[in-house]
mmCIF file of N, CA, C and O in Angstrom:
data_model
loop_
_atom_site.group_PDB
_atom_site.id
_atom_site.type_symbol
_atom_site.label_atom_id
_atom_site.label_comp_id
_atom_site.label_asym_id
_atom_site.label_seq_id
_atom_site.Cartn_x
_atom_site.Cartn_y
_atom_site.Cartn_z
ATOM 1 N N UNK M 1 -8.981 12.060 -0.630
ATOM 2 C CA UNK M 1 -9.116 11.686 0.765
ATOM 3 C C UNK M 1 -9.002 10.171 0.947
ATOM 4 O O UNK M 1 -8.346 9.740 1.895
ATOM 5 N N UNK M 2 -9.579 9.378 0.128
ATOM 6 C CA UNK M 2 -9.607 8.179 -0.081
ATOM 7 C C UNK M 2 -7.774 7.637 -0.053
ATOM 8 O O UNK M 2 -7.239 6.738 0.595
ATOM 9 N N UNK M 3 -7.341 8.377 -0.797
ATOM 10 C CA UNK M 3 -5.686 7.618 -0.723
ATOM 11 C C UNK M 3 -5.522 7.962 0.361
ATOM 12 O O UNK M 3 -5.554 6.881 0.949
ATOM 13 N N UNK M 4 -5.288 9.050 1.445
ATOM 14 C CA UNK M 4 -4.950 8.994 2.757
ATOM 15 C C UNK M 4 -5.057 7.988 3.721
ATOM 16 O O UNK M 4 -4.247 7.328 4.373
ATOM 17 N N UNK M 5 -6.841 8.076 3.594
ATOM 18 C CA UNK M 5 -7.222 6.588 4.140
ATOM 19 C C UNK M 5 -6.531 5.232 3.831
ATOM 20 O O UNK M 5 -6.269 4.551 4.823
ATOM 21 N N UNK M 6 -6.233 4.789 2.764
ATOM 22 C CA UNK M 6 -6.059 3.807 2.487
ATOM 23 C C UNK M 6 -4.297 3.881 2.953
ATOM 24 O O UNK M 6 -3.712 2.816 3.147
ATOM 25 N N UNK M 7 -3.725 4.902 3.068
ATOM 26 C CA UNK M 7 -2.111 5.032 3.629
ATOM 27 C C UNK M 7 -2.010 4.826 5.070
ATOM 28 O O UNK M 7 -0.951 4.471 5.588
ATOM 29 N N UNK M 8 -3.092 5.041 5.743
ATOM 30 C CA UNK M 8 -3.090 5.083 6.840
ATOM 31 C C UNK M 8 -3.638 3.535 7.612
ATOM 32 O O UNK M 8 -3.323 3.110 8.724
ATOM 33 N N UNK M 9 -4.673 2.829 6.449
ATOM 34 C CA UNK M 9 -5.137 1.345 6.752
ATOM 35 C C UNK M 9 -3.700 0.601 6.605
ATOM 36 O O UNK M 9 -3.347 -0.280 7.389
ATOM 37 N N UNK M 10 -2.999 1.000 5.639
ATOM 38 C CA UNK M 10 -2.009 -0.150 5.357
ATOM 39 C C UNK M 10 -1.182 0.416 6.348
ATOM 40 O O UNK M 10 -1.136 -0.452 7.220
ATOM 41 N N UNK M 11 -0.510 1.367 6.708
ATOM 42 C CA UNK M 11 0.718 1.641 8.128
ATOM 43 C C UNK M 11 -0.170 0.695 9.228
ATOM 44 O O UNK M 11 0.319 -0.410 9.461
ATOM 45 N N UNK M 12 -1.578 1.081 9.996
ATOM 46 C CA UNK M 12 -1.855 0.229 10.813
ATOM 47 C C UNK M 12 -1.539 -1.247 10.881
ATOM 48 O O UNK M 12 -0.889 -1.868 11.722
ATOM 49 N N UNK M 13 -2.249 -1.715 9.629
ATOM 50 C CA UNK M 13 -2.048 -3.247 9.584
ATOM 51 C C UNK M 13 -0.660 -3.453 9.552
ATOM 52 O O UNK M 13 -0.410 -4.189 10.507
ATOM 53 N N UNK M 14 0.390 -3.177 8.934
ATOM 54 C CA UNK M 14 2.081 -3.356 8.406
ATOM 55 C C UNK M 14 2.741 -2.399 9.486
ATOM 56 O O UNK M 14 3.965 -2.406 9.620
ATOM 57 N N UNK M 15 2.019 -1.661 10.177
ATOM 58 C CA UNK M 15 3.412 -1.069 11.222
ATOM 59 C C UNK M 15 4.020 -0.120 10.603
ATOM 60 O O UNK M 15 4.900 0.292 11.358
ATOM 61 N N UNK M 16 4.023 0.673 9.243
ATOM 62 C CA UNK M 16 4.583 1.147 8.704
ATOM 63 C C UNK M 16 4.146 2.777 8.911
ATOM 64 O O UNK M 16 3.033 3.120 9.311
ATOM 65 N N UNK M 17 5.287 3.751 8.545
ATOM 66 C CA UNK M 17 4.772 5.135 8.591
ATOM 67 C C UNK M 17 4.004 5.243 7.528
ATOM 68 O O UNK M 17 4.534 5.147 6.421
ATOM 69 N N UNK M 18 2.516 5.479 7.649
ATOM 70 C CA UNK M 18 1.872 6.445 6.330
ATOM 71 C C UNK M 18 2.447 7.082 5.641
ATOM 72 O O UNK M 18 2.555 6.962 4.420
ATOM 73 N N UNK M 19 2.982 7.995 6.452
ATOM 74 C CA UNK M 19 3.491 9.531 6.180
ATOM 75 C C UNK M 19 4.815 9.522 5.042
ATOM 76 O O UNK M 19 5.072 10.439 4.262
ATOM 77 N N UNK M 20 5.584 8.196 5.186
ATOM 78 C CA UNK M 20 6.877 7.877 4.164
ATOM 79 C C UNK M 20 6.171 7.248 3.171
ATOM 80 O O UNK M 20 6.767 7.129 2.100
ATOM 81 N N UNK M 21 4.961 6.777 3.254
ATOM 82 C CA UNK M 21 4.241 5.881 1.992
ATOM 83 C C UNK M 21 4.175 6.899 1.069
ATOM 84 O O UNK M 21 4.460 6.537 -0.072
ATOM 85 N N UNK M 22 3.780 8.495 1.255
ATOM 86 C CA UNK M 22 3.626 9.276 0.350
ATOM 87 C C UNK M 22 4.257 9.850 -0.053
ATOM 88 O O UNK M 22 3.912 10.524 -1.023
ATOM 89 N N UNK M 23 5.679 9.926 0.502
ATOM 90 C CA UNK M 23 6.438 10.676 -0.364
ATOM 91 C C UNK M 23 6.977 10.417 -1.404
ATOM 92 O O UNK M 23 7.624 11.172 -2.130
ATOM 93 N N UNK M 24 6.574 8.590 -1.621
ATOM 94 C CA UNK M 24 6.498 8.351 -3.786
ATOM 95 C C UNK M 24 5.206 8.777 -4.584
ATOM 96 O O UNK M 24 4.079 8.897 -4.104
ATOM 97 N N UNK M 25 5.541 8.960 -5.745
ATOM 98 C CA UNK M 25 3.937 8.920 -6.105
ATOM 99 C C UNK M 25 3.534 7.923 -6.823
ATOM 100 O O UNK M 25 4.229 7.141 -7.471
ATOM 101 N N UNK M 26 2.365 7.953 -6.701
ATOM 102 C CA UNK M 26 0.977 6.394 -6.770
ATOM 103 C C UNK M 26 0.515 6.696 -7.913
ATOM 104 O O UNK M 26 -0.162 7.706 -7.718
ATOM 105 N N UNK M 27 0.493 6.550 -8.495
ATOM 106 C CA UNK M 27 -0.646 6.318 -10.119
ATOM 107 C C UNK M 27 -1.700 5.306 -9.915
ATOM 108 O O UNK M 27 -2.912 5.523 -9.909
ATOM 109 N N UNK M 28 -0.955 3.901 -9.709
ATOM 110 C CA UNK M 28 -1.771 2.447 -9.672
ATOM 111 C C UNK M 28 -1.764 2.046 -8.262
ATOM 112 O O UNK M 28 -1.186 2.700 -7.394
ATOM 113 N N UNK M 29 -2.394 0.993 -8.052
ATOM 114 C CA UNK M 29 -2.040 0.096 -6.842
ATOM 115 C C UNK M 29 -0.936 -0.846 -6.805
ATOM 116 O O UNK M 29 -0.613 -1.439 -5.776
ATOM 117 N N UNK M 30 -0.335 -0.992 -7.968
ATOM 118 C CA UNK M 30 0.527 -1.598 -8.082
ATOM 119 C C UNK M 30 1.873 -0.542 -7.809
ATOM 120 O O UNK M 30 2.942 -1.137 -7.674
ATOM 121 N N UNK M 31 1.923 0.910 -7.718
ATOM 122 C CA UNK M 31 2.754 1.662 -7.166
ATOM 123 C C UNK M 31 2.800 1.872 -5.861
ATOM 124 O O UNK M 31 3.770 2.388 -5.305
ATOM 125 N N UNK M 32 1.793 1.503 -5.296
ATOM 126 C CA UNK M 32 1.327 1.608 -3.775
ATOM 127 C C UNK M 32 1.924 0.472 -2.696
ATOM 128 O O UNK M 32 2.061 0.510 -1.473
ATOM 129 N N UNK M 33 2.243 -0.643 -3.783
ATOM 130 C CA UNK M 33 2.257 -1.786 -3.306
ATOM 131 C C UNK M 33 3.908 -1.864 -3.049
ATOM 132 O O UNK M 33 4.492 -2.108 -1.994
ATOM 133 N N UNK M 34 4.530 -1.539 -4.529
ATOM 134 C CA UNK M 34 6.129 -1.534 -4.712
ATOM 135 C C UNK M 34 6.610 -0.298 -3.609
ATOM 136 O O UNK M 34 7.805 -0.262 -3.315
ATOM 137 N N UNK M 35 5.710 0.677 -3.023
ATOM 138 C CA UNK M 35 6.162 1.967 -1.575
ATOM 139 C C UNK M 35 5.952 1.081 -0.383
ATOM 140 O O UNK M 35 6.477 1.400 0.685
ATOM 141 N N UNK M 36 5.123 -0.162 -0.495
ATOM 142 C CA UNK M 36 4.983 -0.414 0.646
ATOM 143 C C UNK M 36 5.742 -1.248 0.749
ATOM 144 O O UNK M 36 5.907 -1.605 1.916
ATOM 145 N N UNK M 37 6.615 -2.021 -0.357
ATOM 146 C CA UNK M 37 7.530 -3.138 0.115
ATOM 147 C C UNK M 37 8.500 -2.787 0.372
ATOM 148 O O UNK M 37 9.183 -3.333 1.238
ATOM 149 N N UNK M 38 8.978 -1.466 -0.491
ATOM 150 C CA UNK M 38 10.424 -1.210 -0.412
ATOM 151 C C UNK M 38 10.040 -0.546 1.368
ATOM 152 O O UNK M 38 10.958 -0.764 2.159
ATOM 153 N N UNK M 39 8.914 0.131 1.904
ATOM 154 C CA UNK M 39 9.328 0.653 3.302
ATOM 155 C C UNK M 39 9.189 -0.919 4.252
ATOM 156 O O UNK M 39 9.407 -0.795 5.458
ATOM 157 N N UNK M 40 9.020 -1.614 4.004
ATOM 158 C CA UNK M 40 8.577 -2.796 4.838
ATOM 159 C C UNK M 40 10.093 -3.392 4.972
ATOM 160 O O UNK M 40 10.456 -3.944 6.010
ATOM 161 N N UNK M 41 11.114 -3.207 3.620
ATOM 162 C CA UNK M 41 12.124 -3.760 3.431
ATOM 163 C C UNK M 41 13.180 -3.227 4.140
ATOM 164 O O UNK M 41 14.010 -3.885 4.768
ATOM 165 N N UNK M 42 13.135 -1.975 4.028
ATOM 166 C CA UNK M 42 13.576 -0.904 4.742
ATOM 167 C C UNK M 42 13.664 -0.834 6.147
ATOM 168 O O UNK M 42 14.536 -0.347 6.867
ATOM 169 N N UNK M 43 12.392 -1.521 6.460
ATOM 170 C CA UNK M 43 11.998 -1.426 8.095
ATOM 171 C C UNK M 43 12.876 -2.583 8.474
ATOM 172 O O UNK M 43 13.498 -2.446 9.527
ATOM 173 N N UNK M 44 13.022 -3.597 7.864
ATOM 174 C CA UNK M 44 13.135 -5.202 8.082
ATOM 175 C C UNK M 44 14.911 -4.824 8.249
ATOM 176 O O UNK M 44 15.590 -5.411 9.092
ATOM 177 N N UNK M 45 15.298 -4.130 7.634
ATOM 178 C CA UNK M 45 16.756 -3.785 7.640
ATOM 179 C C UNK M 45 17.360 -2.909 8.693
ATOM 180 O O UNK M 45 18.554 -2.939 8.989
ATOM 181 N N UNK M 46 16.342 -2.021 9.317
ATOM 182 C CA UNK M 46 16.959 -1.049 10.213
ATOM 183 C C UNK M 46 17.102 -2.086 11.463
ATOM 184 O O UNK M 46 18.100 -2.422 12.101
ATOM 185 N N UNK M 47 15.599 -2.508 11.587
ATOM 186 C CA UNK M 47 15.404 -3.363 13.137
ATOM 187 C C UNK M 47 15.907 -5.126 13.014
ATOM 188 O O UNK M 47 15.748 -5.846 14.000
ATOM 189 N N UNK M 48 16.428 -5.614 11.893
ATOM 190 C CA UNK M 48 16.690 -7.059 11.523
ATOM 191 C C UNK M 48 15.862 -8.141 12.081
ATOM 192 O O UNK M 48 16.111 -9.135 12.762
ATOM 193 N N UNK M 49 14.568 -7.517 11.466
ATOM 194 C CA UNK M 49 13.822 -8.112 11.575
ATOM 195 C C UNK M 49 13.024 -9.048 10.470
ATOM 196 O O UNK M 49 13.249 -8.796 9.287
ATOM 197 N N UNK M 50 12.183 -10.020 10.765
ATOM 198 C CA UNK M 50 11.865 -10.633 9.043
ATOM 199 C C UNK M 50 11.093 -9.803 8.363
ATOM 200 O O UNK M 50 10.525 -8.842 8.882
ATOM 201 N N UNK M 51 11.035 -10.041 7.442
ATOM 202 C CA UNK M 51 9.817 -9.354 6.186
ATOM 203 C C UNK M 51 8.897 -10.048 5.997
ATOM 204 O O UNK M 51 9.086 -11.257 6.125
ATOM 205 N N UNK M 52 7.566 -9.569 5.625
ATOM 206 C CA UNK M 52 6.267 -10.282 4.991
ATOM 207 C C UNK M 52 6.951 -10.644 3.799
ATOM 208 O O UNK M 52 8.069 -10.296 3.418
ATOM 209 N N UNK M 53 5.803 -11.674 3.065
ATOM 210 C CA UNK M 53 6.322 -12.184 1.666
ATOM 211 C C UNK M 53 5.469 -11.280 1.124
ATOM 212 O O UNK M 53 4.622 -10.594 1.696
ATOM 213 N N UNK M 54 5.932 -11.367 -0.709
ATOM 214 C CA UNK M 54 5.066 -10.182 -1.154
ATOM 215 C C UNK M 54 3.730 -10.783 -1.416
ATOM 216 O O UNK M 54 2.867 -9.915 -1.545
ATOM 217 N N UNK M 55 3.341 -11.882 -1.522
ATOM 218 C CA UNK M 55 1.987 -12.435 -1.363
ATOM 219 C C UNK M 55 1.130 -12.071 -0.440
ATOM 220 O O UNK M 55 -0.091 -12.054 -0.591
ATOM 221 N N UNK M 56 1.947 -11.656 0.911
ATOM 222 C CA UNK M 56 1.350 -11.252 2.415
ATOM 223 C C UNK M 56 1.246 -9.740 1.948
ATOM 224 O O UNK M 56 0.063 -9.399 1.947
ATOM 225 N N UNK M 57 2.022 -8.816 1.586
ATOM 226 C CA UNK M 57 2.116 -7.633 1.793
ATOM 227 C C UNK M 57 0.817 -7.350 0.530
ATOM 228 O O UNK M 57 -0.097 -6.533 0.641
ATOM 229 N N UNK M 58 1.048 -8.226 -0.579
ATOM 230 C CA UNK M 58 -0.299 -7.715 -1.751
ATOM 231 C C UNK M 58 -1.677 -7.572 -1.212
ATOM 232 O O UNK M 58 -2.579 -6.819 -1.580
ATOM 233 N N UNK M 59 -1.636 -8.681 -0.016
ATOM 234 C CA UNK M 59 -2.972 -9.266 0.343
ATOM 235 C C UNK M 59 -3.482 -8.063 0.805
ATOM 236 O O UNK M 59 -4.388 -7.406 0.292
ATOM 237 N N UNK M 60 -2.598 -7.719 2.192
ATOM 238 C CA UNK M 60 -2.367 -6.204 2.788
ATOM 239 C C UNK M 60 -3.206 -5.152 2.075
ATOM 240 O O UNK M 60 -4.328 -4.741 2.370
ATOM 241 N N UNK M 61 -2.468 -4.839 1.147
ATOM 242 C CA UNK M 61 -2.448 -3.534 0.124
ATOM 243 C C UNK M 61 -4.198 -3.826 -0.258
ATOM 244 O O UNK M 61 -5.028 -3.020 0.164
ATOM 245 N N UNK M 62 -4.552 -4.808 -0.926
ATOM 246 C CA UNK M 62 -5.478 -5.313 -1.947
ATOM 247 C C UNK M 62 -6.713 -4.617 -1.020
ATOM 248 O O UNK M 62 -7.374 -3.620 -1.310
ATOM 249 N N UNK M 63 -6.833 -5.695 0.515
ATOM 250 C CA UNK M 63 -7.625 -5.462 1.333
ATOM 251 C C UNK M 63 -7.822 -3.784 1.706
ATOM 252 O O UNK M 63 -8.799 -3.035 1.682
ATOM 253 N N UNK M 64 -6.747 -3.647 1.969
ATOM 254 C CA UNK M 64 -6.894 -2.022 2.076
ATOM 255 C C UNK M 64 -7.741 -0.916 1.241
ATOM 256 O O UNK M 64 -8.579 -0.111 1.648
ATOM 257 N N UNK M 65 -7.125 -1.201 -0.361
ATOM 258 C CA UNK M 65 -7.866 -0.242 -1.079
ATOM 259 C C UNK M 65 -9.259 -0.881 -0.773
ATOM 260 O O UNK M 65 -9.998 -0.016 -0.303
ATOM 261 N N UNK M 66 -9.964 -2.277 -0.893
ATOM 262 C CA UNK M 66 -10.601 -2.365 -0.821
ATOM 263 C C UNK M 66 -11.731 -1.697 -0.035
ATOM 264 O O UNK M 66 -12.529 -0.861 -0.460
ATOM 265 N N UNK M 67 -11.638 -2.283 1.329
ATOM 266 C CA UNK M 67 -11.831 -1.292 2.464
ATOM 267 C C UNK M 67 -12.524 -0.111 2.742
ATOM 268 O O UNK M 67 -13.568 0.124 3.350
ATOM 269 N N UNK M 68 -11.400 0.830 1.944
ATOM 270 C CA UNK M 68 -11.238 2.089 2.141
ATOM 271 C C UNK M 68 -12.646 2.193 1.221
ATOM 272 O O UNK M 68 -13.768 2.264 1.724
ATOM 273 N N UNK M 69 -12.290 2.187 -0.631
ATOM 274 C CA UNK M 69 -12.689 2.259 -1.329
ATOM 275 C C UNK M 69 -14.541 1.526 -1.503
ATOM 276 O O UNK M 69 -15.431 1.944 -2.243
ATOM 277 N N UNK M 70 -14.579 0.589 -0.721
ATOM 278 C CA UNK M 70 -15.564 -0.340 -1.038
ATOM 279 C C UNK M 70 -15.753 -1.039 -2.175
ATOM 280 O O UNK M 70 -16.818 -1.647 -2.287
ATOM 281 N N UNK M 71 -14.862 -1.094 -3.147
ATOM 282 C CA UNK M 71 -14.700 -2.064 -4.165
ATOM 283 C C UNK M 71 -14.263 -2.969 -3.818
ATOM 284 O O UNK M 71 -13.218 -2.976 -3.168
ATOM 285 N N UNK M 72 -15.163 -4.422 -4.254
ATOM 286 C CA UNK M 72 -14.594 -5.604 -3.824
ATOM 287 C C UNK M 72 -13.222 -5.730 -4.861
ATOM 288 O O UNK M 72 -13.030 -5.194 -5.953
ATOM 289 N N UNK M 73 -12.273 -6.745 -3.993
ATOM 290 C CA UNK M 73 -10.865 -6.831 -4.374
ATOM 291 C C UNK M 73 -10.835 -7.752 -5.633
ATOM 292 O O UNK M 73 -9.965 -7.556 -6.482
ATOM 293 N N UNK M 74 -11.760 -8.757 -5.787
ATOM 294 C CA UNK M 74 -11.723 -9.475 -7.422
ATOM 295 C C UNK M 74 -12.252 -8.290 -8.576
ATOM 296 O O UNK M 74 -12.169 -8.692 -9.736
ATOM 297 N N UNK M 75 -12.665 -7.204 -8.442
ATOM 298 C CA UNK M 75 -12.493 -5.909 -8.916
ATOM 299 C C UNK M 75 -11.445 -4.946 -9.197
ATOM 300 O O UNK M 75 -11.512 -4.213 -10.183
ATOM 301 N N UNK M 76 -10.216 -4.905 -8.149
ATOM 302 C CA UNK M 76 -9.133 -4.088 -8.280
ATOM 303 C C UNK M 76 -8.011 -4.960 -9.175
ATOM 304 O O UNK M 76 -8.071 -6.110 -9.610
ATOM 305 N N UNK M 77 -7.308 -4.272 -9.237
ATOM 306 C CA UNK M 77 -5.731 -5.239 -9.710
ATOM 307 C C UNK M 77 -4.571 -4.294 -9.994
ATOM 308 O O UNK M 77 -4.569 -3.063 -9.997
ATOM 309 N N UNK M 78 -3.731 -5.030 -10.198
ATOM 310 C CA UNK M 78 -2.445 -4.073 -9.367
ATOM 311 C C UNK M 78 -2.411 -2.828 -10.749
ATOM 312 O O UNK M 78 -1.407 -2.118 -10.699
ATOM 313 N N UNK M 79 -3.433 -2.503 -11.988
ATOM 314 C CA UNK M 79 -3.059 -1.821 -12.333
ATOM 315 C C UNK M 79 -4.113 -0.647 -12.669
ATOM 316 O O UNK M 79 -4.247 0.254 -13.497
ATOM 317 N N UNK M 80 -4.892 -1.267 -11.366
ATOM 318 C CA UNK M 80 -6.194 -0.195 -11.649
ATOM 319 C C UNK M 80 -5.306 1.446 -11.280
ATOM 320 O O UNK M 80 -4.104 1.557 -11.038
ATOM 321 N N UNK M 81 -6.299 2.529 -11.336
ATOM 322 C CA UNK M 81 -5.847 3.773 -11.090
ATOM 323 C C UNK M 81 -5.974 4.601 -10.216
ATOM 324 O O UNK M 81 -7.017 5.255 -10.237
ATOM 325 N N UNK M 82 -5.097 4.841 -9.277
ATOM 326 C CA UNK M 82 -5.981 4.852 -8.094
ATOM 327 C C UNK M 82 -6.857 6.500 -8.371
ATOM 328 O O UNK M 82 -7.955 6.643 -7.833
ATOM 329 N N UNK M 83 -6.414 7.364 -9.012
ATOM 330 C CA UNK M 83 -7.852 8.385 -9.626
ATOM 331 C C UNK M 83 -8.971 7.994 -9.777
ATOM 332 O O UNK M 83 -9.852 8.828 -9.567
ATOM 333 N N UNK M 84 -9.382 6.635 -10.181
ATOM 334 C CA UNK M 84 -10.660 6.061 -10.948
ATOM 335 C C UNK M 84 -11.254 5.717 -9.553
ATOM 336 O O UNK M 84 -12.474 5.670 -9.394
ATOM 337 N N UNK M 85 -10.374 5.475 -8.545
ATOM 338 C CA UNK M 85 -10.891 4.644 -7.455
ATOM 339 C C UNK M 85 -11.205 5.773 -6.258
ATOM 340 O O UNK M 85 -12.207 5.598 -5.564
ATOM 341 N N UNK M 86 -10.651 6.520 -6.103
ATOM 342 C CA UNK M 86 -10.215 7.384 -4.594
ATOM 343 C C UNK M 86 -10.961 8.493 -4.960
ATOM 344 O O UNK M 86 -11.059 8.698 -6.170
ATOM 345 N N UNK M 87 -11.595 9.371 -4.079
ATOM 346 C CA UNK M 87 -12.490 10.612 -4.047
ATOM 347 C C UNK M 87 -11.211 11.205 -3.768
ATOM 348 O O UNK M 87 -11.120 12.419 -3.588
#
């Protein structure tokens, strides 16, 4: 339930569909992160519009699991799991 949530924090903040975030699959947060750039990139290409940097989009992501999860973010890193983390 926890990954839903956290698909659904990051579309709010980024504008992005949740719903296309999942149709890769996530192991890490660092897989979560590479679905959310390539749809951000994706987005940036249909509407020619700019892109976040990936510094902006990590921050994004980081905060999110956080969030969701309640683990503070100097805790996560892009290769935690998100099993270990998410109910």
């Amino acid at each position: 339930m926890d990954l839903i949530e956290i698909g659904m924090e990051i579309g709010e903040r980024l504008g992005i569909d949740d719903e296309k975030l999942f149709l890769d699959h996530h192991e890490t947060v660092q897989d979560l992160y590479f679905s959310t750039c390539r749809l951000l990139n994706e987005q940036s290409e249909q509407h020619q519009a700019k892109s976040l940097s990936k510094p902006e989009i990590n921050t994004v992501v980081m905060a999110s699991v956080s969030k969701v999860t309640g683990i503070p973010e100097a805790e996560i890193s892009s290769r935690t799991l998100l099993r270990d983390i998410c109910d």
